[in-house]
Amino acid sequence: MTTKTLTFAFMDPPFENERTITFFRLLDIALEKGANVRVFAYEGAVALAFSRQQPHGNAVHGRDTEQEDHPLTKDWIAALQRKAKEKSLSFEWVNCGLCVDERGVNEVIDGCGRGGPADLWRYASESDNTLTIGTR
């Protein structure tokens, strides 16, 4: 049996809407089902891997940082990278360089790279299937 490769193109920023959580759930399911995963992040999604994200408290609800336990997308990506490694699968993440520069989120976690539209074309061409999730 050959391992399938799935590409996901995603454009939503962290913390803004439910599509981001759904996107991460789809990545997790793909790995759980034994697929190699490739992600091309563009537009606001390039901030998902931004290494300088920090947890925060919630003064309105009277919770400190630990009690709030705010999830960070950079940590979700790192967990998916670990899961892929544990399952001997590949997990590739490329941010659109133009989008990164536009937003100033050049510092990303290990294992996430910088690329451009040609990477999305290559990913999609070499994959068994591609899913694009965006706002339009």
Short mmCIF file of C-alpha atoms in Angstrom, two decimals:
data_model
loop_
_atom_site.label_atom_id
_atom_site.label_comp_id
_atom_site.label_asym_id
_atom_site.label_seq_id
_atom_site.Cartn_x
_atom_site.Cartn_y
_atom_site.Cartn_z
CA MET A 1 0.00 0.00 0.00
CA THR A 2 1.38 3.41 -0.91
CA THR A 3 1.05 6.33 1.44
CA LYS A 4 -1.16 9.11 0.15
CA THR A 5 -0.03 12.72 0.20
CA LEU A 6 -2.54 15.47 0.84
CA THR A 7 -1.99 19.18 0.29
CA PHE A 8 -3.85 21.87 2.20
CA ALA A 9 -3.80 25.52 1.14
CA PHE A 10 -5.03 27.76 3.93
CA MET A 11 -5.43 31.53 4.20
CA ASP A 12 -7.07 32.39 7.55
CA PRO A 13 -5.15 34.03 10.39
CA PRO A 14 -4.87 32.53 13.86
CA PHE A 15 -7.54 33.21 16.47
CA GLU A 16 -10.09 34.80 14.14
CA ASN A 17 -12.69 32.15 13.31
CA GLU A 18 -13.71 28.51 13.46
CA ARG A 19 -12.15 27.66 10.08
CA THR A 20 -8.71 27.67 11.71
CA ILE A 21 -9.73 25.02 14.24
CA THR A 22 -11.39 22.96 11.52
CA PHE A 23 -8.23 23.23 9.42
CA PHE A 24 -6.08 21.88 12.26
CA ARG A 25 -8.56 19.07 12.89
CA LEU A 26 -8.38 18.07 9.21
CA LEU A 27 -4.58 17.99 9.36
CA ASP A 28 -4.73 15.81 12.47
CA ILE A 29 -7.24 13.43 10.87
CA ALA A 30 -5.10 13.16 7.73
CA LEU A 31 -2.09 12.14 9.84
CA GLU A 32 -4.23 9.79 11.92
CA LYS A 33 -5.37 8.08 8.70
CA GLY A 34 -1.73 7.66 7.61
CA ALA A 35 -1.36 10.39 4.99
CA ASN A 36 1.64 12.60 4.40
CA VAL A 37 0.63 16.24 4.78
CA ARG A 38 1.79 19.36 2.97
CA VAL A 39 0.58 22.82 3.94
CA PHE A 40 0.87 26.00 1.91
CA ALA A 41 -0.05 28.94 4.15
CA TYR A 42 -0.82 32.25 2.55
CA GLU A 43 -2.49 35.55 3.44
CA GLY A 44 -3.16 35.64 7.21
CA ALA A 45 -2.36 31.95 7.69
CA VAL A 46 1.37 32.73 7.55
CA ALA A 47 1.00 33.95 11.16
CA LEU A 48 -0.06 30.47 12.32
CA ALA A 49 3.59 29.40 12.63
CA PHE A 50 4.84 32.72 14.06
CA SER A 51 7.26 31.77 16.83
CA ARG A 52 6.66 34.87 18.98
CA GLN A 53 3.03 34.05 19.83
CA GLN A 54 2.50 34.21 23.59
CA PRO A 55 -0.24 32.97 25.91
CA HIS A 56 -2.17 35.52 27.91
CA GLY A 57 -4.55 35.76 30.82
CA ASN A 58 -8.12 37.03 30.73
CA ALA A 59 -8.72 39.84 33.22
CA VAL A 60 -12.41 40.01 32.31
CA HIS A 61 -12.88 36.45 33.57
CA GLY A 62 -10.34 36.83 36.39
CA ARG A 63 -7.95 34.18 35.00
CA ASP A 64 -4.19 34.40 34.85
CA THR A 65 -2.17 33.02 31.95
CA GLU A 66 -2.03 29.49 33.37
CA GLN A 67 -5.73 29.37 34.19
CA GLU A 68 -6.72 30.77 30.78
CA ASP A 69 -4.61 28.09 29.04
CA HIS A 70 -4.96 29.92 25.72
CA PRO A 71 -4.04 27.62 22.81
CA LEU A 72 -1.42 28.88 20.39
CA THR A 73 -1.41 27.82 16.76
CA LYS A 74 2.39 27.52 16.74
CA ASP A 75 2.02 24.81 19.41
CA TRP A 76 -0.63 23.00 17.38
CA ILE A 77 1.72 22.93 14.40
CA ALA A 78 4.55 21.58 16.57
CA ALA A 79 2.22 18.86 17.88
CA LEU A 80 1.29 17.87 14.31
CA GLN A 81 4.98 17.75 13.38
CA ARG A 82 5.63 15.41 16.33
CA LYS A 83 2.65 13.22 15.41
CA ALA A 84 3.87 12.88 11.83
CA LYS A 85 7.34 11.93 13.04
CA GLU A 86 5.94 9.34 15.46
CA LYS A 87 3.95 7.81 12.60
CA SER A 88 6.90 7.98 10.15
CA LEU A 89 4.94 10.38 7.93
CA SER A 90 6.03 13.64 6.39
CA PHE A 91 4.59 16.98 7.45
CA GLU A 92 5.72 19.94 5.37
CA TRP A 93 4.72 23.55 6.00
CA VAL A 94 5.56 26.42 3.66
CA ASN A 95 4.55 30.03 4.20
CA CYS A 96 4.11 32.36 1.22
CA GLY A 97 7.11 34.68 1.48
CA LEU A 98 5.28 37.68 0.06
CA CYS A 99 2.54 37.27 2.67
CA VAL A 100 5.13 36.86 5.44
CA ASP A 101 6.91 40.07 4.47
CA GLU A 102 3.63 41.94 4.20
CA ARG A 103 2.73 40.96 7.79
CA GLY A 104 6.18 41.01 9.38
CA VAL A 105 5.93 37.46 10.76
CA ASN A 106 9.32 36.23 9.54
CA GLU A 107 10.17 34.32 12.71
CA VAL A 108 8.59 30.86 12.51
CA ILE A 109 8.93 27.67 14.49
CA ASP A 110 11.39 25.00 13.38
CA GLY A 111 10.19 22.86 10.52
CA CYS A 112 8.23 25.61 8.78
CA GLY A 113 9.70 27.16 5.67
CA ARG A 114 9.33 30.05 3.31
CA GLY A 115 8.28 29.74 -0.30
CA GLY A 116 5.94 31.05 -2.92
CA PRO A 117 3.12 30.15 -5.30
CA ALA A 118 5.40 27.74 -7.17
CA ASP A 119 5.54 25.62 -4.01
CA LEU A 120 1.75 25.38 -3.94
CA TRP A 121 1.79 24.33 -7.59
CA ARG A 122 4.44 21.68 -6.87
CA TYR A 123 2.61 20.45 -3.76
CA ALA A 124 -0.70 20.16 -5.61
CA SER A 125 0.88 18.52 -8.67
CA GLU A 126 2.60 15.86 -6.56
CA SER A 127 -0.31 15.17 -4.19
CA ASP A 128 -3.18 12.74 -4.33
CA ASN A 129 -5.57 15.56 -3.46
CA THR A 130 -5.55 19.25 -2.57
CA LEU A 131 -7.98 21.17 -0.39
CA THR A 132 -8.05 24.97 -0.38
CA ILE A 133 -9.71 26.64 2.58
CA GLY A 134 -10.22 30.38 2.38
CA THR A 135 -12.57 33.23 2.92
CA ARG A 136 -13.69 33.82 -0.65
#
